[in-house]
Coordinates of C-alpha atoms and ligand atoms in Angstrom, one line a residue:
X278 CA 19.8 -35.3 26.9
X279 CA 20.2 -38.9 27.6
X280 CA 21.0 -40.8 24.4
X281 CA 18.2 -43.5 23.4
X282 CA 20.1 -46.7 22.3
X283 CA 18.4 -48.1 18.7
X284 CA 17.4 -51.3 20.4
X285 CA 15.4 -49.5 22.4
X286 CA 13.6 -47.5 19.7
X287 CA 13.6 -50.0 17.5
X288 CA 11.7 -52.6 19.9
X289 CA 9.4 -49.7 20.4
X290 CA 8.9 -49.1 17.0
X291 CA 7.4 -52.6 16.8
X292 CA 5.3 -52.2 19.9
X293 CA 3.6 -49.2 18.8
X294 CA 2.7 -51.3 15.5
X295 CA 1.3 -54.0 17.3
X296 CA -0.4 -51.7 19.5
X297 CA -1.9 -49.4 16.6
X298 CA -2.7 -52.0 14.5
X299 CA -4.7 -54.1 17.5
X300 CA -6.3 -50.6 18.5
X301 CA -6.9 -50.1 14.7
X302 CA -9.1 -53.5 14.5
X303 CA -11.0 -53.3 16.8
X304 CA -12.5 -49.7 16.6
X305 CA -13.0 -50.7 12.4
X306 CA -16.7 -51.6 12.7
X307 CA -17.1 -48.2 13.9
X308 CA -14.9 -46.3 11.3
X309 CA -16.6 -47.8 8.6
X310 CA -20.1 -46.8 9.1
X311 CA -18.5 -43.9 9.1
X312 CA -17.3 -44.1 5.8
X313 CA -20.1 -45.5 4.3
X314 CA -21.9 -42.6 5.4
X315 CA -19.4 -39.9 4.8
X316 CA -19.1 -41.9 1.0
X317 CA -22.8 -42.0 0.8
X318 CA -23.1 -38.1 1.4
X319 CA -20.3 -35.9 -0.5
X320 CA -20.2 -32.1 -0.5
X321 CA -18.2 -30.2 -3.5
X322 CA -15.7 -27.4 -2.2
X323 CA -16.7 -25.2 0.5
X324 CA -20.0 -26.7 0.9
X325 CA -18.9 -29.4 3.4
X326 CA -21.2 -28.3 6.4
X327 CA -22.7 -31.9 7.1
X328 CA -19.0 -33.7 6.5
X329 CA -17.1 -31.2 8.7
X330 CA -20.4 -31.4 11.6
X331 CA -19.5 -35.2 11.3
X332 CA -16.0 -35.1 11.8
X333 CA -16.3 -32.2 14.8
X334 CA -18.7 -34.2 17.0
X335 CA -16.3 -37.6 16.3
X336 CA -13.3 -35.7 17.6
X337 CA -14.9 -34.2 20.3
X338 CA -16.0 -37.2 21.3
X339 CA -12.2 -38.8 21.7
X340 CA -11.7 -35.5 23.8
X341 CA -9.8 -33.0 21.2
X342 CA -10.5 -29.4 21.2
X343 CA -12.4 -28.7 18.2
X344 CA -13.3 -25.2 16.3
X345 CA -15.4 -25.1 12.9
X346 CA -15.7 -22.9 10.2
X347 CA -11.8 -22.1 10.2
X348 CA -11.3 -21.6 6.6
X349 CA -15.2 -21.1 5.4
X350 CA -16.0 -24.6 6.3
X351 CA -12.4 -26.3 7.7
X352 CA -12.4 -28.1 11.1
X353 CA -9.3 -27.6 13.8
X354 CA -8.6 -30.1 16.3
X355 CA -6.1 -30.0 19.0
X356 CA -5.1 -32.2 21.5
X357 CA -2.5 -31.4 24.1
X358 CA -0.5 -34.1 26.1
X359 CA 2.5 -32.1 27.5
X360 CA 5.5 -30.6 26.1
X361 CA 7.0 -31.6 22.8
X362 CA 6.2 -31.3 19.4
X363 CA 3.5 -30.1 17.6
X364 CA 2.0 -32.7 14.4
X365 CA -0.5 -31.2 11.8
X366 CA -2.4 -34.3 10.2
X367 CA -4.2 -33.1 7.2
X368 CA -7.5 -34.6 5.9
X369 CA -9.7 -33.1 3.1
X370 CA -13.6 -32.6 3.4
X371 CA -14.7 -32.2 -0.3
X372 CA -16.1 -34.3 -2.6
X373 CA -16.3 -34.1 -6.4
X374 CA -18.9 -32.9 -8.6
X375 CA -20.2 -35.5 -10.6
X376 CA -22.1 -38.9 -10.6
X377 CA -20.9 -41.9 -8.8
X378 CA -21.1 -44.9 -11.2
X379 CA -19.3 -47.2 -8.9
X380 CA -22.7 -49.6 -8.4
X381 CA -21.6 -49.9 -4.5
X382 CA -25.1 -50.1 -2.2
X383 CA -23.2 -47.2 -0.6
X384 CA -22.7 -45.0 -3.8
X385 CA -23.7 -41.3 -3.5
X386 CA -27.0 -40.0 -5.3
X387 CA -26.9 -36.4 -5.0
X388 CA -24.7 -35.5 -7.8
X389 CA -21.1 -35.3 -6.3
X390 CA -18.6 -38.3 -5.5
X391 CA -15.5 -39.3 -3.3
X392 CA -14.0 -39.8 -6.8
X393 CA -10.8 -38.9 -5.0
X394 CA -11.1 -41.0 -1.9
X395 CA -10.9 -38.3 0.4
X396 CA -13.6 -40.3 2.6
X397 CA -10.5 -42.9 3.4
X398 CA -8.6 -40.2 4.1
X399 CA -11.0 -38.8 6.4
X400 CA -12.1 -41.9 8.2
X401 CA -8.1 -42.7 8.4
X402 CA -8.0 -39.2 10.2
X403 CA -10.1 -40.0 12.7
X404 CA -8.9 -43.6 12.9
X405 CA -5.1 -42.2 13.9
X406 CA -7.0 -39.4 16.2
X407 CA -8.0 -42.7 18.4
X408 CA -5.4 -44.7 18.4
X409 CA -3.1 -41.9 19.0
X410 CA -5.4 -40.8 22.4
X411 CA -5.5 -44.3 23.9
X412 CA -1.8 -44.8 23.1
X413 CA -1.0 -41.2 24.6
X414 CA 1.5 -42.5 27.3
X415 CA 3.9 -43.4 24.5
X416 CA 4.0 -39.7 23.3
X417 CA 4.1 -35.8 24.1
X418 CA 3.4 -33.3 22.6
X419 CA 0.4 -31.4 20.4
X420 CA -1.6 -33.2 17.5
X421 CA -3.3 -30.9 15.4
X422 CA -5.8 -32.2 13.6
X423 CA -7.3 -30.7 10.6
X424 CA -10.4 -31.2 8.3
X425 CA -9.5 -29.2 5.1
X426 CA -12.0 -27.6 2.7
X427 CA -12.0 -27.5 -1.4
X428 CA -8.6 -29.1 -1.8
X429 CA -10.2 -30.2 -5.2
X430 CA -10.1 -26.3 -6.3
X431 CA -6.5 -26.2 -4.8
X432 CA -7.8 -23.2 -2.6
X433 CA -9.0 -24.4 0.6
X434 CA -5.5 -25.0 2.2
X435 CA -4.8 -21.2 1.9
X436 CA -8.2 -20.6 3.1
X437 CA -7.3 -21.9 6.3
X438 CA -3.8 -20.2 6.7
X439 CA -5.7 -16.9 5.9
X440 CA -8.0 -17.9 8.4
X441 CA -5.0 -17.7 11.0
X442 CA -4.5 -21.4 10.9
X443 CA -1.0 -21.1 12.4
X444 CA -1.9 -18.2 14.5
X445 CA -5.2 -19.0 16.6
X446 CA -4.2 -22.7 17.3
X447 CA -0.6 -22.4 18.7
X448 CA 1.8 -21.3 16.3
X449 CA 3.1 -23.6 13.6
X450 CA 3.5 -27.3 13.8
X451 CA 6.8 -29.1 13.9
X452 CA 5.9 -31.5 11.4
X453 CA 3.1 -32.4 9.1
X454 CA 1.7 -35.4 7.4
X455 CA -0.9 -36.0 4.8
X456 CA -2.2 -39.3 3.1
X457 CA -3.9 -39.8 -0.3
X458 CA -5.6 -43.1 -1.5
X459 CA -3.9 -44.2 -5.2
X460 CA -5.0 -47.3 -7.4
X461 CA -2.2 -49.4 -5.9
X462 CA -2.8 -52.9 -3.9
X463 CA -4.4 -52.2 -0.5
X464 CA -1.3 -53.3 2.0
X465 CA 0.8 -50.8 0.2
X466 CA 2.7 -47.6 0.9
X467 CA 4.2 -45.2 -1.8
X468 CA 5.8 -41.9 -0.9
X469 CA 8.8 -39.8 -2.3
X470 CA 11.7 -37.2 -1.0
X471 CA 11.0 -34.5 -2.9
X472 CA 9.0 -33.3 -4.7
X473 CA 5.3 -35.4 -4.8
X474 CA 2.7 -33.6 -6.9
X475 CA 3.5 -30.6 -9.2
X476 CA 3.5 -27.0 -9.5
X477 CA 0.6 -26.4 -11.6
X478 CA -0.4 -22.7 -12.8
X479 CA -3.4 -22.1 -15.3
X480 CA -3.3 -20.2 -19.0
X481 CA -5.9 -17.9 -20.2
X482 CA -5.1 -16.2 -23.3
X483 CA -7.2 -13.9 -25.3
X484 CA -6.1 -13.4 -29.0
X485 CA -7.2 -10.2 -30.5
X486 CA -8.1 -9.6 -34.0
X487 CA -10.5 -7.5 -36.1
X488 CA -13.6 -9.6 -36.9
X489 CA -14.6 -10.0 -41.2
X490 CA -15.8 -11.6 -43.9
X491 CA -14.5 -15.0 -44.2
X492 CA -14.4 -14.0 -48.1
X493 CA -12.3 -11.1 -47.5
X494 CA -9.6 -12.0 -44.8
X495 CA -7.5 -9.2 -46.2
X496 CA -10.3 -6.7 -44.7
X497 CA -9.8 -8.9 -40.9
X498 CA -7.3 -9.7 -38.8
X499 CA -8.2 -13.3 -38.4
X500 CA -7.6 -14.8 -34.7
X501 CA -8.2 -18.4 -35.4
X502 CA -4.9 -18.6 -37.4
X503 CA -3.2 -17.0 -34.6
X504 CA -4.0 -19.2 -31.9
X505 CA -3.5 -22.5 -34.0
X506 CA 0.0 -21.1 -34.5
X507 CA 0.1 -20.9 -30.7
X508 CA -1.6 -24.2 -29.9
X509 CA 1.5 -25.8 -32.3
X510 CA 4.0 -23.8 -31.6
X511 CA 3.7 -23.8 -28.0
X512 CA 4.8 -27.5 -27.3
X513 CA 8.5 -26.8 -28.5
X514 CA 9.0 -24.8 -25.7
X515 CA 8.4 -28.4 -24.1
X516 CA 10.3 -30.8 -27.0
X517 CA 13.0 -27.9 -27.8
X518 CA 13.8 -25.2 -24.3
X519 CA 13.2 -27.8 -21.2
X520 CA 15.8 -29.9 -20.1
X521 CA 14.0 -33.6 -21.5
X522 CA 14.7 -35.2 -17.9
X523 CA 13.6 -33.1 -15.9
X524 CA 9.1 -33.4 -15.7
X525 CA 7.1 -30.4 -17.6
X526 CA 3.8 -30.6 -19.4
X527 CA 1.7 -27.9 -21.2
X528 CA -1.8 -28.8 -22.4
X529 CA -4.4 -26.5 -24.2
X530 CA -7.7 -28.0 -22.9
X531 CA -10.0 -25.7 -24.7
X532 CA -10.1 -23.0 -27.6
X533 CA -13.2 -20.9 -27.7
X534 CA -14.2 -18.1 -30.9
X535 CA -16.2 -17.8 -33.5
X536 CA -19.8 -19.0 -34.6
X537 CA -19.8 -20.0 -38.1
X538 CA -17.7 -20.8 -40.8
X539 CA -17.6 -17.7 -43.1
X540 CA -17.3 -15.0 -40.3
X541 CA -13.9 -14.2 -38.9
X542 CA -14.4 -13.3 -35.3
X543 CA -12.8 -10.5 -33.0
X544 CA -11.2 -12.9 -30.7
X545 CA -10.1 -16.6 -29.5
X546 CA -9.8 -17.8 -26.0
X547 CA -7.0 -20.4 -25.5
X548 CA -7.6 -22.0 -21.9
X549 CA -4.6 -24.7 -20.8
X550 CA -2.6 -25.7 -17.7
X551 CA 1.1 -26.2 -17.3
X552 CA 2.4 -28.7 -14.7
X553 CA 6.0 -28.8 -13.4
X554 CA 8.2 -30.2 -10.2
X555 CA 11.2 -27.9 -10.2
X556 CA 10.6 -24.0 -9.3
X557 CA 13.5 -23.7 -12.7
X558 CA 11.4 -25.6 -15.4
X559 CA 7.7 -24.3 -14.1
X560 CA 9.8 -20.5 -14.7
X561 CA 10.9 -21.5 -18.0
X562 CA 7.9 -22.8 -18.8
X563 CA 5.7 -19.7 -17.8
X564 CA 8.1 -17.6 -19.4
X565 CA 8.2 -20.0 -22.7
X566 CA 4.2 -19.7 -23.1
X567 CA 4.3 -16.0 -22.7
X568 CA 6.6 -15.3 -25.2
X569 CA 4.7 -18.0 -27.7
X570 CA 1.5 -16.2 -26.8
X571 CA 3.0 -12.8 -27.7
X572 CA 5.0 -14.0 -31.0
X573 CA 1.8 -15.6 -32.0
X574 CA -0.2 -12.2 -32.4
X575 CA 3.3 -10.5 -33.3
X576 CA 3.6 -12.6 -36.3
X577 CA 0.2 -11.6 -37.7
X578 CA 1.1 -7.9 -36.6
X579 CA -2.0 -8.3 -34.5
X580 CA -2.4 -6.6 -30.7
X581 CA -0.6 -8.1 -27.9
X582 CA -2.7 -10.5 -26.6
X583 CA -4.2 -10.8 -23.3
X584 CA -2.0 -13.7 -21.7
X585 CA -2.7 -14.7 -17.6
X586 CA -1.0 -17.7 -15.8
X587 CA -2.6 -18.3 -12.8
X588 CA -0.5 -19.6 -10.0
X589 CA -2.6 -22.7 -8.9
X590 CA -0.9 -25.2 -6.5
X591 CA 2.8 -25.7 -5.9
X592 CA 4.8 -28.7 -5.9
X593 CA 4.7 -30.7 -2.0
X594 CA 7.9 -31.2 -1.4
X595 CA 8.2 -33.7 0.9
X596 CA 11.4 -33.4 3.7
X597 CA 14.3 -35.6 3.5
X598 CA 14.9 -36.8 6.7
X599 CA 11.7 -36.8 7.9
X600 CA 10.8 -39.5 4.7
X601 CA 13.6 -41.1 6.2
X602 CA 12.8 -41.6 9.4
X603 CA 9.1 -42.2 8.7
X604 CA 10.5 -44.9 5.9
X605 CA 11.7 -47.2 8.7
X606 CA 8.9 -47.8 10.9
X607 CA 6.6 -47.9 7.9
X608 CA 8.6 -50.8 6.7
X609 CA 8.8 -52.5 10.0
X610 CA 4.9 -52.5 10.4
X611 CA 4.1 -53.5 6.7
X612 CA 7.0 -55.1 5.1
X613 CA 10.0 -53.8 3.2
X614 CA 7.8 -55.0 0.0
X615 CA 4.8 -53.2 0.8
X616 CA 6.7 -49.4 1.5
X617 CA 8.6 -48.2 -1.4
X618 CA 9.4 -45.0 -2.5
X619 CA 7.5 -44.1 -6.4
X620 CA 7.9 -41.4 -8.6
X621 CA 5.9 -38.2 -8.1
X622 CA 2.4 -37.6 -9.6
X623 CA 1.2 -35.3 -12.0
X624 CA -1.1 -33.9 -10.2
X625 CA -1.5 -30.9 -7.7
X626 CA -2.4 -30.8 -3.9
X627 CA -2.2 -28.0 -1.6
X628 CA -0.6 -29.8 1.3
X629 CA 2.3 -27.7 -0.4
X630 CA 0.7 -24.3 1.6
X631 CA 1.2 -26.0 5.1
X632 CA 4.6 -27.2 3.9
X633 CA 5.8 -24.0 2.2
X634 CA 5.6 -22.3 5.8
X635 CA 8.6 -23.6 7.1
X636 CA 7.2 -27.0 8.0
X637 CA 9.2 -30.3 7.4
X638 CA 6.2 -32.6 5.4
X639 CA 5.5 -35.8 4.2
X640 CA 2.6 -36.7 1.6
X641 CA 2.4 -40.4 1.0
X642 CA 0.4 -42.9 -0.7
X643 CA -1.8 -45.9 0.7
X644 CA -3.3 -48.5 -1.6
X645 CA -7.0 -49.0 -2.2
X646 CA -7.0 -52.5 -4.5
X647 CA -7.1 -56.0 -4.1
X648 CA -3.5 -57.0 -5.2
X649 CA -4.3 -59.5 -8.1
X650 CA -7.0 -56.8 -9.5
X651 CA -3.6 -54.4 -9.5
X652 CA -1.4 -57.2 -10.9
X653 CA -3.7 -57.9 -14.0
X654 CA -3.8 -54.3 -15.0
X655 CA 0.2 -54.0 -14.6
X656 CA -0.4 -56.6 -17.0
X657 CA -2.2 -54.9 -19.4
X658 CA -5.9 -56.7 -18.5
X659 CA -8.8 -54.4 -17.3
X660 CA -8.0 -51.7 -15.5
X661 CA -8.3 -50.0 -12.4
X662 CA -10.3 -47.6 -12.0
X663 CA -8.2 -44.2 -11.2
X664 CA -8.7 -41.3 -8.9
X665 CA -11.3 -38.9 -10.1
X666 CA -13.1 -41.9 -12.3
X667 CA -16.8 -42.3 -11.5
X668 CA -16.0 -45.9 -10.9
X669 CA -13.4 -45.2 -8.4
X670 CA -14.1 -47.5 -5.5
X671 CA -12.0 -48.3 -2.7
X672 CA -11.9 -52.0 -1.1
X673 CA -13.0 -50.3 2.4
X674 CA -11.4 -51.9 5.1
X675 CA -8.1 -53.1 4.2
X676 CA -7.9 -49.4 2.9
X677 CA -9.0 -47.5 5.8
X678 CA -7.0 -50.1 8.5
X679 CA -3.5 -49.2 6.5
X680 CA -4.4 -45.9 6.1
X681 CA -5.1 -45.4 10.0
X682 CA -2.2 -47.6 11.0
X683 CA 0.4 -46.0 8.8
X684 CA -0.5 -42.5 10.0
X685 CA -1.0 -43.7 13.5
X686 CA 2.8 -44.7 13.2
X687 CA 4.2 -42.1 11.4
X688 CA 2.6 -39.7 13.9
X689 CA 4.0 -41.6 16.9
X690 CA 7.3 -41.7 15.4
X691 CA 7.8 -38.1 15.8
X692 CA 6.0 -37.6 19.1
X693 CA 7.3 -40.8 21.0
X694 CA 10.8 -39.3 21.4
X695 CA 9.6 -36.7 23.6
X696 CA 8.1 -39.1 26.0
X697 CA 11.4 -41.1 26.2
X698 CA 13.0 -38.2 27.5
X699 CA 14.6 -38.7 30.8
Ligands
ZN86 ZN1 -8.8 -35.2 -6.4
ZN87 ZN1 -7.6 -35.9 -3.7

């Protein structure tokens, strides 16, 4: 293989920035009646059918191969240009349920919102699809595009893989990238090596007792008492067993039992999540909320209780040297201020499935924001509105244009290679 020297790549980094961004501009009218509609119309998880119809006839329109209903409602599409690598690029379909109260003339009425931003996402998604088709002599190789259901309920990632996502589409992709919209300034790119969003598994814990007279406790078993000593107790597994720098959270976000106030009742349901980055820490934990649950109810010599922890989504772990290399043309196209690299979130996605194949990832972040709105909340003035808020509302096109560009780039940074070859 011929050896490539780094002027050479990196003067083609920057023409393929010019290029994308140029390509970008002009098709944006276009993208964003797109967005306003796809905004204007959101479907919860697995209901999707109008979104996913939208984004099918818009990629078969750039000339991609596209299949529906992969996954319940998930849209493939492929696009071959010779022999080199193959890219999954990730978008997600669903909306959320609830009311938009963003004010926008664009806001949805029908009782579910792009709370989450996933219509940047997708509009981004098919954004990168053109600009990566009209620049296709600078790369070779496969782009698979996909149009994800439910990633809201964390399940429609693995619908797709059980759908034979990586078997009815050419085998599995050499690389895959993901964007998510975050109440940073618009302009800007966050990301991470590493782990990105957290392992997060579910409790559900049923405490037994025998049901009384709340005169005569000595006749019950009372299960109230129990799970308060649980609800307590539990957070020392967090203050007292887990390493304090490394990130684990346990939350009880709902205790159901009883009716009144002089009956003791049979049972209490303790509902809760726990949220983790290292595979270590979410074991401890799990194991750690267990043995709570169970010394809980042994303590009161009451039955063991019913304890499940769900598995829900785990950690992305994005891969090192493909953050790396993506880092550098990312900063070259937007400015070493505007890419940095910011501490994982909270919360759980399930790019992690595609990853956790085998497949070198990389999740990052793209601003929605104008800057000084941004700046004043840093600064403790009003804030911005976050992700999931009813009054989350993305500043459309400088979103969308960095979101298309970045992924455009990162993309072509992994593909172009293959064209240079001798
Ligand atoms: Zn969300
Ligand atoms: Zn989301």
């Amino acid at each position: 293989m011929k050896r490539i020297p780094i002027v050479a790549l990196l003067a083609a980094a920057a023409a393929h920035a010019q290029d994308a961004g140029t390509l970008i501009n002009g098709m944006y009218p276009q993208l964003e009646a797109i967005y306003k509609d796809l905004h204007a119309h959101p479907e919860i998880a697995f209901q999707e059918e109008r979104t996913a119809a939208r984004l099918a006839a818009e990629m078969r329109k750039i000339g991609f191969e596209v299949t529906e209903k992969v996954g319940k409602t998930g849209v493939v599409a492929i696009y071959k240009n010779g022999a080199g690598p193959m890219v999954l690029v990730r978008t997600e379909l669903d909306g959320l349920p609830m009311d938009e109260k963003s004010g926008l003339p664009y806001a949805s009425k029908n009782g579910a919102a792009h709370s989450c931003g996933h219509d940047v996402h997708m509009t981004a998604w098919l954004g990168a699809a053109r600009a990566l088709v009209a620049l296709k002599s600078q790369w070779k190789g496969t782009l698979m595009f996909i149009g994800q259901p439910a990633e809201e309920t964390v399940s429609g990632a693995k619908a797709m893989l059980d759908d034979g996502l990586f078997q009815r589409f050419g085998g599995k992709p050499d690389y895959a990238f993901a964007l998510h919209s975050w109440p940073l300034a618009y302009g800007t790119i966050g990301y991470n090596s590493g782990a990105v969003s957290s392992n997060s598994d579910a409790i559900e814990i049923t405490f037994k007792g025998r049901g009384g007279h709340g005169s005569a406790p000595d006749k019950a078993l009372d299960p109230i008492t129990i799970a308060a000593r649980f609800v307590v107790d539990v957070q020392t597994v967090i203050s007292r067993e887990k390493d304090p720098k490394e990130f684990g959270v346990v939350t009880i976000g709902a205790i159901n039992g009883g009716t009144v106030g002089n009956i003791i009742p049979d049972t209490v349901r303790v509902r809760g999540t726990i949220r983790s980055y290292s595979p270590a820490v979410r074991e401890k934990l799990l194991a750690g909320v267990r043995r709570v649950a169970n010394a809980s109810a042994a303590m009161a010599d009451a039955p063991a209780p019913d304890v499940q922890l769900i598995p829900g989504g785990l950690a992305i772990d994005n891969n090192d040297a493909l953050v790396t290399r993506t880092e550098g043309v990312l900063k070259q196209a937007f400015g070493d201020a505007n890419v940095s690299r910011m501490p994982a979130m909270t919360a759980s996605e399930d790019f992690s499935q595609y990853v956790n194949q085998g497949v070198p990832g990389m999740f990052f972040f793209t601003g929605v924001y104008a800057p000084q709105d941004v700046a004043a909340a840093d600064k403790g003035g009003k804030p911005v509105a976050f992700n999931h808020s009813p009054y989350y509302a993305p500043v459309p096109e400088p979103s969308i244009k960095t979101a298309a560009q970045a992924m455009t780039l990162a993309v072509l940074n992994v593909m172009s290679a293959a064209a240079a070859k001798p």
